[in-house]
Amino acid sequence: MKINQIIIAIILCIVSQSYGQETFSSTLLDAKTEQPIPFATIQFNSKTGVISNDNGEFNITIKRAIRATDSLMISCLGYEEKRISLFNFNNSPIYLESKSVDLSEVLVTNKNYTIDEVLDKIKEGLTVNYDFSYNKRKLFYRTSYYTEMDKYDVSLEKSTIPEFNQQFIDSLLHIMPKNNSNHTEILGEVYGEIEPKASQKMEILKACRLYDKSKDINLDNYEKRFNDIFKKYVKRDSYFKIKSGWFSVKEEMDSSLFGDTNKKNEAATDALLAEQKKRDSIRKIGFLHWRKMMIHNFENNNFIDEDNDLNFIHKSRRYEFEIADYAYINDMFVYVIPFKPKRSEDFSGTMYVNTEDFAVVRVDYKNVKPLSKFSLLGISMKKYLKEGTIIFQKNDNDKYTLKYRDESLGERVGIKRPFKIVEKNKNVKGRRKQNELKGDIHFIVRNIEKTELVVFETDAISESDFKNFKEKSLVTPTQLNQYDPEFWKGYNIIEPNKALKEFKAIDME
């Protein structure tokens, strides 16, 4: 060995021993179009891998010293696999080349099945291709809720309370939050059979929640301003008649508004303290069980189950299918099969089916019409969006388990009605009617729920392993006022999207 080779070897040894772990970040782009490549698999070994987000970004942490021979294997539908050395990794964008399919290879390795024959084999394989046995899944789960107020009009026609005028209403609408979001992220391990109705156990390793408390503070401010006005004008023992359209409701006035302020504050404080103790005692248990249920439902809510609205396989006669192309996914040769509804079904999309065992290894889907609509007496609701991606991979048992799932649900709620609020008091001489507010309201609120789940490891366990595992409620989410990249440093997660990275609560101090 030459002297310079010895020196290089010594340097590499020193470097590898100096660092216990390292994180690598980059963006995957199409070599021709330079567009982001979402949902690509970035694998270090069989136990360490991540998925690129919808912007093509990924972040992977290697929890041992990096060696000169270490590399990442990057694979994605329709692209050539690419190996990237970690020793010279510089976080610059990674470009993937499109992969063409040799049709002569198709004819040699595959029988020329018709689409109906392929669908029959897909259905036959639903019970044997996928793993429903006891497993431990190490996973990362993120759920985000976005609220946008598209319309917020209140037109005041009549008011006998001077402070309740159109200018006051407009000022409240002006400062009212028009959008809001919150995000919950969980890293954990789930134990149990991978079936919809099977019981599960879970250990949460780490969790956080991004939430803007200032939006709640604003609502408290609105309530205080209303109460101050009511104290000034509303008489003791009053009650209200609230009418909107055909319906009216009698609402008694809270007499505590007129009581001793100090006593009321003391009682409120005692009640809050008692409630806080109660919440603290059940918070960890509630967080674990609620999120465990949501995660298990999400990983099972797919086309395999017959009782699911993603019914394009079980009710294939209601859809149109075609074998449009062939492609490679993680060394699997797949049929590319687009589908769309014939008549009244809800979804269109594309299935990717392994040509060897006819397992559906990926589905991209989106609704083609509202999933439900409701409108009555000025109240409307429309579920207008359901779209997502489901990706499966083979495990050590040569069966398929969930690798990644992404889904967005959208709902639009509206109210457009007249309203009338009348104060009445039976203890006042003369007319019972004291004050009146009258006008029209028109609000439209749009809600979007986005959920992401990536399963890093799926290991087979026995039934006795499951029964012997003791579930502990030890973790509650850390409350964050803004996105903090340091919180998940050293952990492999789904790289957050732009909205989450830019999340920052309003500083009320």
XYZ file of C-alpha atoms in Angstrom:
509
model
C 0.000 0.000 0.000
C 1.314 3.431 -0.933
C 1.929 6.144 1.677
C -0.884 8.377 0.389
C -3.337 5.431 0.549
C -2.325 4.756 4.142
C -2.858 8.418 5.051
C -6.307 8.435 3.417
C -7.268 5.225 5.244
C -6.162 6.715 8.583
C -8.148 9.910 7.917
C -11.263 7.905 7.011
C -10.926 5.862 10.171
C -10.609 8.978 12.335
C -13.580 10.617 10.648
C -15.758 7.510 11.007
C -14.979 7.275 14.710
C -15.591 10.971 15.414
C -19.290 11.003 14.616
C -21.965 8.717 16.008
C -24.633 9.710 13.497
C -25.246 12.078 10.625
C -28.273 13.495 8.810
C -28.508 13.871 5.036
C -31.029 16.113 3.270
C -31.770 16.750 -0.375
C -34.469 17.237 -3.028
C -35.229 14.764 -5.806
C -35.820 16.294 -9.251
C -36.660 14.967 -12.695
C -33.517 15.253 -14.843
C -35.454 16.611 -17.833
C -38.247 18.712 -16.361
C -36.572 19.605 -13.025
C -39.917 18.955 -11.338
C -39.950 17.503 -7.782
C -40.316 13.726 -7.495
C -42.664 12.790 -4.625
C -43.041 9.428 -2.855
C -39.605 8.094 -3.842
C -37.959 5.535 -1.562
C -34.595 6.512 -0.094
C -33.045 3.432 1.482
C -29.844 3.040 3.476
C -30.425 -0.573 4.468
C -33.407 -2.848 5.131
C -34.071 -1.101 8.462
C -33.343 2.523 7.559
C -35.275 4.340 4.873
C -37.596 7.272 4.239
C -40.047 8.574 1.637
C -39.692 11.909 -0.179
C -42.546 14.339 0.488
C -44.802 15.941 -2.126
C -42.055 18.500 -2.866
C -39.462 15.773 -3.468
C -37.639 16.590 -0.220
C -36.213 14.024 2.173
C -34.194 13.889 5.358
C -32.517 10.675 6.522
C -30.432 10.070 9.643
C -27.824 7.301 9.782
C -27.292 6.271 13.394
C -23.723 5.082 13.128
C -20.424 6.331 11.832
C -20.363 6.835 8.058
C -17.943 4.657 6.093
C -16.394 5.411 2.730
C -18.451 2.656 1.088
C -21.828 3.795 2.470
C -24.472 4.992 0.035
C -28.188 5.641 -0.403
C -30.296 3.705 -2.893
C -33.009 5.881 -4.430
C -35.878 4.320 -6.364
C -39.157 5.648 -7.683
C -41.845 4.649 -10.130
C -40.756 5.385 -13.692
C -37.146 6.327 -12.856
C -33.767 4.605 -12.975
C -32.499 3.555 -9.573
C -29.661 5.715 -8.369
C -26.969 5.071 -5.783
C -25.553 8.124 -3.994
C -22.328 7.971 -2.015
C -22.665 9.395 1.487
C -19.004 10.188 1.915
C -19.149 13.099 -0.558
C -22.801 13.994 0.061
C -23.311 17.787 -0.204
C -27.134 18.229 0.122
C -27.429 19.479 -3.474
C -30.470 18.377 -5.567
C -30.417 14.805 -6.877
C -31.589 14.274 -10.454
C -33.243 11.026 -11.536
C -33.435 9.808 -15.128
C -36.638 8.382 -16.580
C -36.586 4.618 -17.082
C -37.979 3.190 -20.300
C -39.544 -0.255 -20.533
C -38.317 -2.742 -23.089
C -41.484 -4.228 -24.601
C -39.598 -7.306 -25.811
C -38.814 -8.037 -22.172
C -42.537 -7.754 -21.404
C -43.420 -10.334 -24.019
C -40.734 -12.749 -22.838
C -41.444 -12.638 -19.117
C -45.224 -12.181 -19.050
C -48.248 -13.812 -20.573
C -50.384 -11.425 -22.574
C -53.278 -11.248 -20.080
C -56.439 -9.317 -20.795
C -57.502 -6.638 -18.323
C -60.339 -8.864 -17.069
C -57.896 -11.696 -16.391
C -55.601 -9.314 -14.514
C -58.504 -8.058 -12.387
C -59.557 -11.614 -11.515
C -56.019 -12.422 -10.393
C -55.844 -9.210 -8.346
C -59.020 -10.214 -6.495
C -57.719 -13.753 -5.911
C -54.542 -12.330 -4.424
C -56.151 -9.914 -1.951
C -56.339 -12.586 0.762
C -52.905 -14.147 0.165
C -50.605 -11.362 -1.043
C -50.957 -9.099 1.990
C -49.752 -9.773 5.531
C -52.547 -9.734 8.135
C -50.605 -11.531 10.887
C -49.097 -10.215 14.132
C -46.475 -7.555 13.455
C -44.619 -4.733 15.113
C -44.597 -1.586 12.961
C -42.241 1.290 13.659
C -43.855 4.309 12.065
C -44.146 8.063 11.803
C -47.595 9.647 11.648
C -48.514 13.236 10.881
C -51.975 14.762 10.745
C -52.659 18.389 9.797
C -55.897 20.353 9.955
C -56.360 23.501 7.894
C -59.337 25.851 8.219
C -60.002 28.637 5.719
C -62.875 31.099 6.033
C -63.976 31.817 2.453
C -66.881 34.086 3.350
C -67.793 35.989 6.539
C -70.645 38.470 6.178
C -72.955 39.752 8.922
C -75.458 42.410 7.877
C -77.202 44.122 10.811
C -80.681 45.324 9.917
C -81.872 46.470 13.340
C -80.329 46.979 16.796
C -81.746 48.644 19.902
C -78.360 48.428 21.675
C -76.174 51.343 20.485
C -72.891 49.467 20.842
C -74.222 46.621 18.691
C -74.030 48.507 15.412
C -72.715 47.575 11.966
C -69.375 49.240 12.633
C -68.867 47.130 15.781
C -69.796 43.921 13.927
C -67.448 44.783 11.049
C -64.604 45.446 13.480
C -65.083 41.994 15.028
C -65.133 40.349 11.616
C -61.978 42.229 10.640
C -59.899 40.895 13.541
C -61.443 37.409 13.480
C -58.920 34.738 12.328
C -59.596 33.849 8.684
C -57.421 30.750 8.662
C -55.988 28.363 11.176
C -54.003 25.150 11.270
C -52.632 22.640 13.709
C -50.321 19.684 13.250
C -49.629 16.564 15.303
C -46.577 14.346 14.718
C -45.918 10.978 16.338
C -43.059 8.496 16.205
C -44.028 5.161 17.687
C -44.334 1.400 17.497
C -47.659 -0.386 16.991
C -48.189 -4.062 17.854
C -50.966 -6.349 16.655
C -52.608 -8.072 13.721
C -52.904 -5.875 10.637
C -56.663 -6.194 10.359
C -59.380 -3.542 10.697
C -61.036 -4.967 13.829
C -57.960 -6.391 15.573
C -56.927 -4.846 18.890
C -53.635 -2.977 18.945
C -50.997 -1.898 21.438
C -48.718 1.069 21.008
C -45.680 2.741 22.454
C -45.255 6.421 21.597
C -41.552 7.268 21.431
C -41.875 10.993 20.760
C -44.620 13.414 19.732
C -45.247 17.102 19.169
C -48.126 19.419 18.346
C -47.982 22.750 16.553
C -50.925 24.869 17.608
C -51.671 28.583 17.661
C -53.216 29.401 21.052
C -53.711 33.029 20.039
C -56.755 31.979 18.018
C -58.390 30.792 21.244
C -57.365 34.007 22.988
C -59.115 36.008 20.306
C -62.316 34.081 20.906
C -62.035 34.801 24.625
C -61.682 38.478 23.807
C -64.858 38.395 21.738
C -66.744 36.802 24.616
C -65.478 39.437 27.067
C -66.533 42.301 24.822
C -70.016 40.825 24.394
C -70.378 40.239 28.128
C -69.392 43.814 28.925
C -72.121 45.101 26.632
C -74.702 42.669 28.038
C -73.929 43.782 31.582
C -74.609 47.359 30.585
C -77.916 46.893 28.800
C -79.442 43.536 29.692
C -81.628 43.327 32.802
C -81.496 40.663 35.497
C -83.786 37.668 34.892
C -83.925 38.368 31.169
C -84.185 35.643 28.622
C -83.585 35.617 24.890
C -85.620 34.442 21.944
C -83.192 33.465 19.208
C -84.746 32.911 15.818
C -83.123 31.996 12.513
C -85.548 31.199 9.722
C -88.316 28.886 10.982
C -86.825 27.945 14.323
C -86.688 29.804 17.613
C -84.907 28.946 20.842
C -85.453 30.309 24.341
C -82.192 30.975 26.158
C -82.075 32.011 29.822
C -79.683 34.803 30.730
C -76.757 33.677 32.891
C -77.369 35.450 36.196
C -73.690 35.061 37.108
C -73.006 37.990 34.810
C -74.588 40.239 37.402
C -73.229 38.606 40.573
C -70.262 39.459 42.759
C -67.228 39.618 40.436
C -64.695 38.424 43.015
C -66.778 35.421 44.041
C -67.354 34.543 40.428
C -63.639 34.751 39.633
C -62.720 32.613 42.659
C -65.273 29.973 41.695
C -64.074 30.023 38.118
C -60.450 29.641 39.230
C -61.259 26.681 41.500
C -63.223 25.043 38.715
C -60.363 25.556 36.252
C -57.798 24.074 38.644
C -59.954 21.029 39.297
C -60.549 20.579 35.591
C -56.831 20.939 34.863
C -55.925 18.225 37.372
C -58.494 15.949 35.828
C -57.178 16.614 32.341
C -53.569 16.043 33.367
C -54.451 12.684 34.916
C -56.073 11.329 31.751
C -54.151 13.243 29.098
C -51.425 10.670 28.488
C -53.838 7.735 28.419
C -56.253 9.580 26.168
C -53.564 10.719 23.752
C -52.156 7.200 23.374
C -55.484 5.438 22.836
C -56.981 8.079 20.549
C -53.929 8.260 18.276
C -53.497 4.483 18.286
C -57.058 4.107 17.046
C -56.591 6.775 14.351
C -53.337 5.234 13.109
C -54.777 1.713 12.972
C -57.877 2.901 11.119
C -55.765 4.864 8.673
C -53.419 1.982 7.821
C -56.411 -0.337 7.215
C -58.667 2.089 5.352
C -57.841 0.914 1.824
C -58.978 -1.124 -1.172
C -58.290 -4.524 0.479
C -61.337 -4.223 2.738
C -64.586 -4.817 0.854
C -66.526 -2.460 3.138
C -64.662 0.653 2.020
C -65.481 3.518 -0.283
C -62.235 2.779 -2.192
C -64.145 -0.078 -3.804
C -62.717 -0.019 -7.328
C -61.403 -3.604 -7.064
C -64.291 -5.341 -5.282
C -66.803 -3.500 -7.484
C -64.703 -3.525 -10.628
C -67.751 -3.879 -12.892
C -68.627 -0.295 -12.040
C -65.284 0.997 -13.332
C -63.390 1.114 -16.600
C -59.828 -0.274 -16.570
C -57.065 -0.549 -19.135
C -53.478 -1.764 -19.195
C -51.957 1.515 -20.311
C -48.263 0.819 -19.782
C -45.561 -1.092 -17.922
C -43.077 0.276 -15.387
C -40.608 -0.629 -12.647
C -41.087 -0.029 -8.922
C -38.295 -1.171 -6.599
C -37.162 -3.921 -8.995
C -40.762 -5.034 -9.557
C -42.139 -5.137 -13.086
C -45.683 -3.694 -12.884
C -48.765 -3.114 -14.962
C -49.860 0.527 -15.073
C -53.675 0.395 -14.921
C -55.709 3.619 -14.913
C -59.347 3.395 -13.822
C -62.396 5.654 -13.890
C -66.059 5.215 -12.971
C -68.525 4.021 -15.577
C -71.505 5.787 -14.044
C -72.015 6.939 -10.473
C -68.914 5.742 -8.614
C -66.685 8.254 -6.863
C -63.021 7.715 -7.751
C -60.554 7.682 -10.587
C -56.866 6.890 -10.383
C -54.078 4.513 -11.301
C -53.133 1.076 -9.958
C -49.645 -0.411 -10.211
C -49.789 -4.210 -10.169
C -46.865 -6.617 -9.834
C -46.812 -8.787 -12.973
C -45.548 -11.826 -11.023
C -48.082 -12.170 -8.186
C -50.720 -9.569 -9.211
C -50.429 -7.652 -5.953
C -51.454 -3.993 -6.100
C -48.283 -2.304 -4.863
C -49.383 1.300 -5.344
C -52.590 3.247 -5.906
C -53.051 6.948 -6.646
C -56.702 8.030 -6.346
C -58.915 11.107 -6.343
C -62.655 11.629 -6.200
C -64.336 12.778 -9.413
C -67.372 14.320 -7.721
C -68.419 15.392 -4.202
C -68.658 12.386 -1.910
C -71.721 13.824 -0.188
C -73.788 16.997 -0.254
C -76.393 18.453 2.075
C -78.407 21.664 1.953
C -81.449 22.640 4.015
C -82.808 25.941 5.257
C -79.615 27.852 4.560
C -77.270 25.210 6.041
C -75.006 23.431 3.539
C -72.230 20.856 3.703
C -70.180 19.315 0.906
C -67.388 16.740 1.165
C -65.581 17.831 -1.951
C -62.147 16.188 -1.692
C -60.641 12.780 -1.043
C -57.320 12.037 -2.712
C -54.215 10.151 -1.802
C -51.505 7.584 -2.450
C -51.057 4.104 -0.946
C -47.755 2.215 -1.327
C -47.021 -1.369 -0.242
C -43.702 -3.202 -0.011
C -42.667 -6.822 0.503
C -41.560 -7.883 3.970
C -39.357 -10.775 5.119
C -42.349 -13.166 4.822
C -42.594 -12.380 1.100
C -45.943 -10.676 1.698
C -46.949 -7.052 1.348
C -47.368 -4.550 4.158
C -48.040 -0.835 4.103
C -44.994 1.335 3.463
C -46.555 4.754 2.954
C -49.934 6.406 2.862
C -50.975 9.981 2.182
C -54.564 11.273 2.102
C -56.287 14.654 2.004
C -59.953 15.135 2.926
C -61.820 18.370 2.191
C -65.148 19.629 3.516
C -67.010 22.876 2.873
C -69.640 24.096 5.346
C -71.866 27.118 4.849
C -74.640 28.973 6.635
C -76.780 31.660 5.028
C -79.761 32.658 7.156
C -81.568 35.569 8.719
C -81.358 35.875 12.495
C -83.265 37.674 15.226
C -82.328 37.923 18.915
C -84.989 39.377 21.201
C -84.467 40.082 24.915
C -87.565 39.567 27.041
C -88.142 39.976 30.780
C -91.283 38.803 32.570
C -90.495 40.828 35.733
C -90.481 44.208 34.012
C -93.731 46.152 33.920
C -95.177 46.898 30.516
C -93.845 45.252 27.390
C -91.763 42.172 27.978
C -89.664 42.946 24.918
C -86.562 44.880 25.971
C -83.973 44.762 23.160
C -83.750 43.334 19.668
C -81.037 42.463 17.161
C -81.959 41.537 13.607
C -79.950 40.823 10.465
C -78.465 38.249 8.072
C -75.401 36.023 8.316
C -73.444 34.283 5.573
C -70.402 32.176 6.468
C -68.510 29.618 4.368
C -65.735 27.596 6.016
C -63.452 25.145 4.236
C -61.706 22.402 6.228
C -58.884 20.193 4.935
C -57.431 17.257 6.867
C -54.133 15.894 5.545
C -52.733 12.669 6.997
C -49.376 11.007 6.282
C -48.044 7.675 7.521
C -44.704 6.039 6.775
C -43.795 2.605 8.159
C -40.029 2.256 8.549
C -39.917 -1.333 9.809
C -42.388 -4.225 9.915
C -41.236 -7.179 11.999
C -43.212 -10.384 12.542
C -44.121 -11.196 16.161
C -46.042 -14.042 17.766
C -49.419 -13.825 19.446
C -47.701 -14.390 22.799
C -45.312 -11.499 22.061
C -48.348 -9.284 21.532
C -50.091 -10.434 24.706
C -46.941 -10.071 26.816
C -46.225 -6.524 25.640
C -47.226 -4.050 28.370
C -48.614 -0.847 27.011
C -47.475 2.275 28.891
C -48.821 5.798 28.602
C -45.641 7.806 29.097
C -45.645 10.450 26.367
C -47.765 13.490 25.656
C -47.066 15.795 22.709
C -44.618 18.636 23.188
C -46.416 21.893 22.401
C -44.537 23.966 19.803
C -45.355 27.538 18.787
C -43.494 27.198 15.503
C -41.823 24.575 13.365
C -38.537 23.523 14.941
C -36.193 21.410 12.748
C -34.176 20.523 15.850
C -37.110 18.683 17.476
C -36.793 15.653 15.186
C -33.036 15.880 14.720
C -31.592 12.377 14.764
C -34.942 10.747 13.881
C -36.204 9.637 10.474
C -39.543 11.221 9.632
C -41.478 12.454 6.609
C -39.959 15.786 5.604
C -42.601 18.469 6.370
C -44.286 20.429 3.602
C -43.968 24.191 3.107
C -47.060 25.062 5.155
C -45.768 23.204 8.196
C -42.265 24.641 7.885
C -43.709 28.153 7.814
C -46.049 27.571 10.770
C -45.583 30.137 13.512
C -48.031 31.072 16.251
C -48.719 34.741 16.887
C -46.790 36.078 19.859
C -49.410 37.625 22.147
C -46.948 39.081 24.655
